[in-house]
Amino acid sequence: MVQIGNHLKMTVPHHLRSRTREFYRSILGCQQLDSPRDDLDLYEFTGGFVLGLFFAPEAEALSETDYLKGMWMELKVADPEAFKERLLAFGVKEVEFPDPTRFFFQAPGGQVFRVAPLDGGL
């Protein structure tokens, strides 16, 4: 059996650094960890998952359109509807999806997430 680890790396354009910091710290409530590099922010989610955001020139990062073709991730929250409203107030870009009962969005930098209930559900 194979298990997915608890670390993930993404590359984000330099000019989005302050917006991504606000998103991961204030909106998602992640803890920002000490980083060994100037071009890397580390965020720890509840449960110990660590996301590394590398900041690079725009030409070295995926575009928002490219992220739509890549891996989509899931954020589990206690109150998905309230969290959706918080995200929309922050100004995330909603991603169209055939099932209107599911909410997908792009974080600053283009990464795609789904908001899902903590108690399961597909």
PDB file of C-alpha atoms in Angstrom:
ATOM      1  CA  MET A   1       0.000   0.000   0.000  1.00  0.00           C
ATOM      2  CA  VAL A   2       1.159   3.550  -0.750  1.00  0.00           C
ATOM      3  CA  GLN A   3       0.401   6.569   1.408  1.00  0.00           C
ATOM      4  CA  ILE A   4       0.578  10.205   0.299  1.00  0.00           C
ATOM      5  CA  GLY A   5       2.908  12.258   2.483  1.00  0.00           C
ATOM      6  CA  ASN A   6       2.043  15.393   4.373  1.00  0.00           C
ATOM      7  CA  HIS A   7       4.192  17.830   2.369  1.00  0.00           C
ATOM      8  CA  LEU A   8       3.313  19.619  -0.871  1.00  0.00           C
ATOM      9  CA  LYS A   9       5.221  22.192  -2.933  1.00  0.00           C
ATOM     10  CA  MET A  10       3.795  24.844  -5.249  1.00  0.00           C
ATOM     11  CA  THR A  11       5.390  27.720  -7.154  1.00  0.00           C
ATOM     12  CA  VAL A  12       3.711  31.131  -7.057  1.00  0.00           C
ATOM     13  CA  PRO A  13       4.688  34.381  -8.819  1.00  0.00           C
ATOM     14  CA  HIS A  14       6.611  36.841  -6.597  1.00  0.00           C
ATOM     15  CA  HIS A  15       4.010  39.578  -6.996  1.00  0.00           C
ATOM     16  CA  LEU A  16       1.375  37.438  -5.200  1.00  0.00           C
ATOM     17  CA  ARG A  17       3.406  36.908  -2.011  1.00  0.00           C
ATOM     18  CA  SER A  18       1.475  39.308   0.238  1.00  0.00           C
ATOM     19  CA  ARG A  19      -1.895  38.066  -1.074  1.00  0.00           C
ATOM     20  CA  THR A  20      -0.941  34.416  -0.532  1.00  0.00           C
ATOM     21  CA  ARG A  21       0.287  35.189   2.983  1.00  0.00           C
ATOM     22  CA  GLU A  22      -3.037  36.827   3.813  1.00  0.00           C
ATOM     23  CA  PHE A  23      -4.918  33.882   2.303  1.00  0.00           C
ATOM     24  CA  TYR A  24      -3.075  31.048   4.061  1.00  0.00           C
ATOM     25  CA  ARG A  25      -2.654  32.817   7.425  1.00  0.00           C
ATOM     26  CA  SER A  26      -5.860  34.832   7.770  1.00  0.00           C
ATOM     27  CA  ILE A  27      -8.425  33.037   5.625  1.00  0.00           C
ATOM     28  CA  LEU A  28      -7.293  29.413   6.071  1.00  0.00           C
ATOM     29  CA  GLY A  29      -5.829  29.914   9.554  1.00  0.00           C
ATOM     30  CA  CYS A  30      -2.584  28.096   8.790  1.00  0.00           C
ATOM     31  CA  GLN A  31       0.458  28.543  10.982  1.00  0.00           C
ATOM     32  CA  GLN A  32       3.391  30.044   9.092  1.00  0.00           C
ATOM     33  CA  LEU A  33       6.543  28.077   9.891  1.00  0.00           C
ATOM     34  CA  ASP A  34      10.146  29.250   9.855  1.00  0.00           C
ATOM     35  CA  SER A  35      11.593  28.838   6.388  1.00  0.00           C
ATOM     36  CA  PRO A  36      15.158  27.898   5.481  1.00  0.00           C
ATOM     37  CA  ARG A  37      14.965  30.026   2.307  1.00  0.00           C
ATOM     38  CA  ASP A  38      13.996  33.602   1.423  1.00  0.00           C
ATOM     39  CA  ASP A  39      11.913  32.471  -1.559  1.00  0.00           C
ATOM     40  CA  LEU A  40       9.874  29.891   0.404  1.00  0.00           C
ATOM     41  CA  ASP A  41       6.900  30.240   2.751  1.00  0.00           C
ATOM     42  CA  LEU A  42       5.850  27.197   4.777  1.00  0.00           C
ATOM     43  CA  TYR A  43       2.288  26.808   6.092  1.00  0.00           C
ATOM     44  CA  GLU A  44       1.065  24.116   8.449  1.00  0.00           C
ATOM     45  CA  PHE A  45      -2.572  23.054   8.316  1.00  0.00           C
ATOM     46  CA  THR A  46      -4.521  21.435  11.142  1.00  0.00           C
ATOM     47  CA  GLY A  47      -3.383  17.814  11.277  1.00  0.00           C
ATOM     48  CA  GLY A  48       0.247  18.529  10.379  1.00  0.00           C
ATOM     49  CA  PHE A  49       0.058  18.874   6.579  1.00  0.00           C
ATOM     50  CA  VAL A  50       2.734  21.331   5.384  1.00  0.00           C
ATOM     51  CA  LEU A  51       2.454  23.376   2.195  1.00  0.00           C
ATOM     52  CA  GLY A  52       5.573  24.988   0.754  1.00  0.00           C
ATOM     53  CA  LEU A  53       5.059  27.981  -1.518  1.00  0.00           C
ATOM     54  CA  PHE A  54       8.107  28.885  -3.584  1.00  0.00           C
ATOM     55  CA  PHE A  55       8.052  32.414  -5.005  1.00  0.00           C
ATOM     56  CA  ALA A  56       9.548  32.816  -8.474  1.00  0.00           C
ATOM     57  CA  PRO A  57       9.332  35.050 -11.544  1.00  0.00           C
ATOM     58  CA  GLU A  58       5.951  34.770 -13.248  1.00  0.00           C
ATOM     59  CA  ALA A  59       7.469  32.925 -16.229  1.00  0.00           C
ATOM     60  CA  GLU A  60       8.555  30.092 -13.881  1.00  0.00           C
ATOM     61  CA  ALA A  61       5.118  29.588 -12.295  1.00  0.00           C
ATOM     62  CA  LEU A  62       2.034  27.913 -13.705  1.00  0.00           C
ATOM     63  CA  SER A  63      -0.719  30.220 -14.920  1.00  0.00           C
ATOM     64  CA  GLU A  64      -4.220  30.136 -13.425  1.00  0.00           C
ATOM     65  CA  THR A  65      -5.340  28.345 -16.604  1.00  0.00           C
ATOM     66  CA  ASP A  66      -2.599  25.728 -16.201  1.00  0.00           C
ATOM     67  CA  TYR A  67      -3.691  25.022 -12.614  1.00  0.00           C
ATOM     68  CA  LEU A  68      -7.204  24.250 -13.896  1.00  0.00           C
ATOM     69  CA  LYS A  69      -5.632  21.321 -15.780  1.00  0.00           C
ATOM     70  CA  GLY A  70      -3.605  20.121 -12.784  1.00  0.00           C
ATOM     71  CA  MET A  71      -4.323  18.493  -9.443  1.00  0.00           C
ATOM     72  CA  TRP A  72      -7.299  19.832  -7.493  1.00  0.00           C
ATOM     73  CA  MET A  73      -7.164  19.613  -3.705  1.00  0.00           C
ATOM     74  CA  GLU A  74      -9.780  19.493  -0.962  1.00  0.00           C
ATOM     75  CA  LEU A  75     -10.191  21.621   2.164  1.00  0.00           C
ATOM     76  CA  LYS A  76     -12.425  20.071   4.847  1.00  0.00           C
ATOM     77  CA  VAL A  77     -14.225  22.522   7.115  1.00  0.00           C
ATOM     78  CA  ALA A  78     -16.938  22.368   9.778  1.00  0.00           C
ATOM     79  CA  ASP A  79     -19.292  24.780   7.981  1.00  0.00           C
ATOM     80  CA  PRO A  80     -18.718  24.693   4.201  1.00  0.00           C
ATOM     81  CA  GLU A  81     -21.332  27.337   3.394  1.00  0.00           C
ATOM     82  CA  ALA A  82     -19.925  29.866   5.878  1.00  0.00           C
ATOM     83  CA  PHE A  83     -16.399  29.144   4.656  1.00  0.00           C
ATOM     84  CA  LYS A  84     -17.518  29.622   1.049  1.00  0.00           C
ATOM     85  CA  GLU A  85     -18.890  33.064   1.947  1.00  0.00           C
ATOM     86  CA  ARG A  86     -15.602  33.949   3.673  1.00  0.00           C
ATOM     87  CA  LEU A  87     -13.643  32.906   0.584  1.00  0.00           C
ATOM     88  CA  LEU A  88     -15.884  34.876  -1.761  1.00  0.00           C
ATOM     89  CA  ALA A  89     -15.581  37.956   0.456  1.00  0.00           C
ATOM     90  CA  PHE A  90     -11.790  37.595   0.204  1.00  0.00           C
ATOM     91  CA  GLY A  91     -12.159  37.578  -3.575  1.00  0.00           C
ATOM     92  CA  VAL A  92     -11.237  34.069  -4.682  1.00  0.00           C
ATOM     93  CA  LYS A  93     -12.147  33.075  -8.216  1.00  0.00           C
ATOM     94  CA  GLU A  94     -14.902  30.441  -8.305  1.00  0.00           C
ATOM     95  CA  VAL A  95     -14.247  27.492 -10.629  1.00  0.00           C
ATOM     96  CA  GLU A  96     -17.180  26.234 -12.672  1.00  0.00           C
ATOM     97  CA  PHE A  97     -18.072  22.618 -11.961  1.00  0.00           C
ATOM     98  CA  PRO A  98     -20.953  20.513 -13.356  1.00  0.00           C
ATOM     99  CA  ASP A  99     -22.311  19.729  -9.870  1.00  0.00           C
ATOM    100  CA  PRO A 100     -23.559  23.029  -8.364  1.00  0.00           C
ATOM    101  CA  THR A 101     -23.639  21.510  -4.856  1.00  0.00           C
ATOM    102  CA  ARG A 102     -19.829  21.535  -4.820  1.00  0.00           C
ATOM    103  CA  PHE A 103     -17.749  24.697  -4.446  1.00  0.00           C
ATOM    104  CA  PHE A 104     -14.358  24.867  -6.149  1.00  0.00           C
ATOM    105  CA  PHE A 105     -12.152  27.964  -6.222  1.00  0.00           C
ATOM    106  CA  GLN A 106      -8.707  29.198  -7.173  1.00  0.00           C
ATOM    107  CA  ALA A 107      -6.417  30.435  -4.423  1.00  0.00           C
ATOM    108  CA  PRO A 108      -4.050  33.352  -5.081  1.00  0.00           C
ATOM    109  CA  GLY A 109      -1.651  31.922  -7.645  1.00  0.00           C
ATOM    110  CA  GLY A 110      -4.272  29.682  -9.272  1.00  0.00           C
ATOM    111  CA  GLN A 111      -4.248  26.484  -7.195  1.00  0.00           C
ATOM    112  CA  VAL A 112      -7.674  24.812  -7.240  1.00  0.00           C
ATOM    113  CA  PHE A 113      -9.388  23.714  -4.034  1.00  0.00           C
ATOM    114  CA  ARG A 114     -12.763  22.219  -3.180  1.00  0.00           C
ATOM    115  CA  VAL A 115     -14.530  23.082   0.071  1.00  0.00           C
ATOM    116  CA  ALA A 116     -15.921  19.899   1.661  1.00  0.00           C
ATOM    117  CA  PRO A 117     -17.568  19.018   4.986  1.00  0.00           C
ATOM    118  CA  LEU A 118     -15.442  17.586   7.796  1.00  0.00           C
ATOM    119  CA  ASP A 119     -17.869  14.730   8.318  1.00  0.00           C
ATOM    120  CA  GLY A 120     -17.254  13.126   4.942  1.00  0.00           C
ATOM    121  CA  GLY A 121     -19.255  13.309   1.793  1.00  0.00           C
ATOM    122  CA  LEU A 122     -17.945  13.034  -1.705  1.00  0.00           C
TER     123      LEU A 122
END
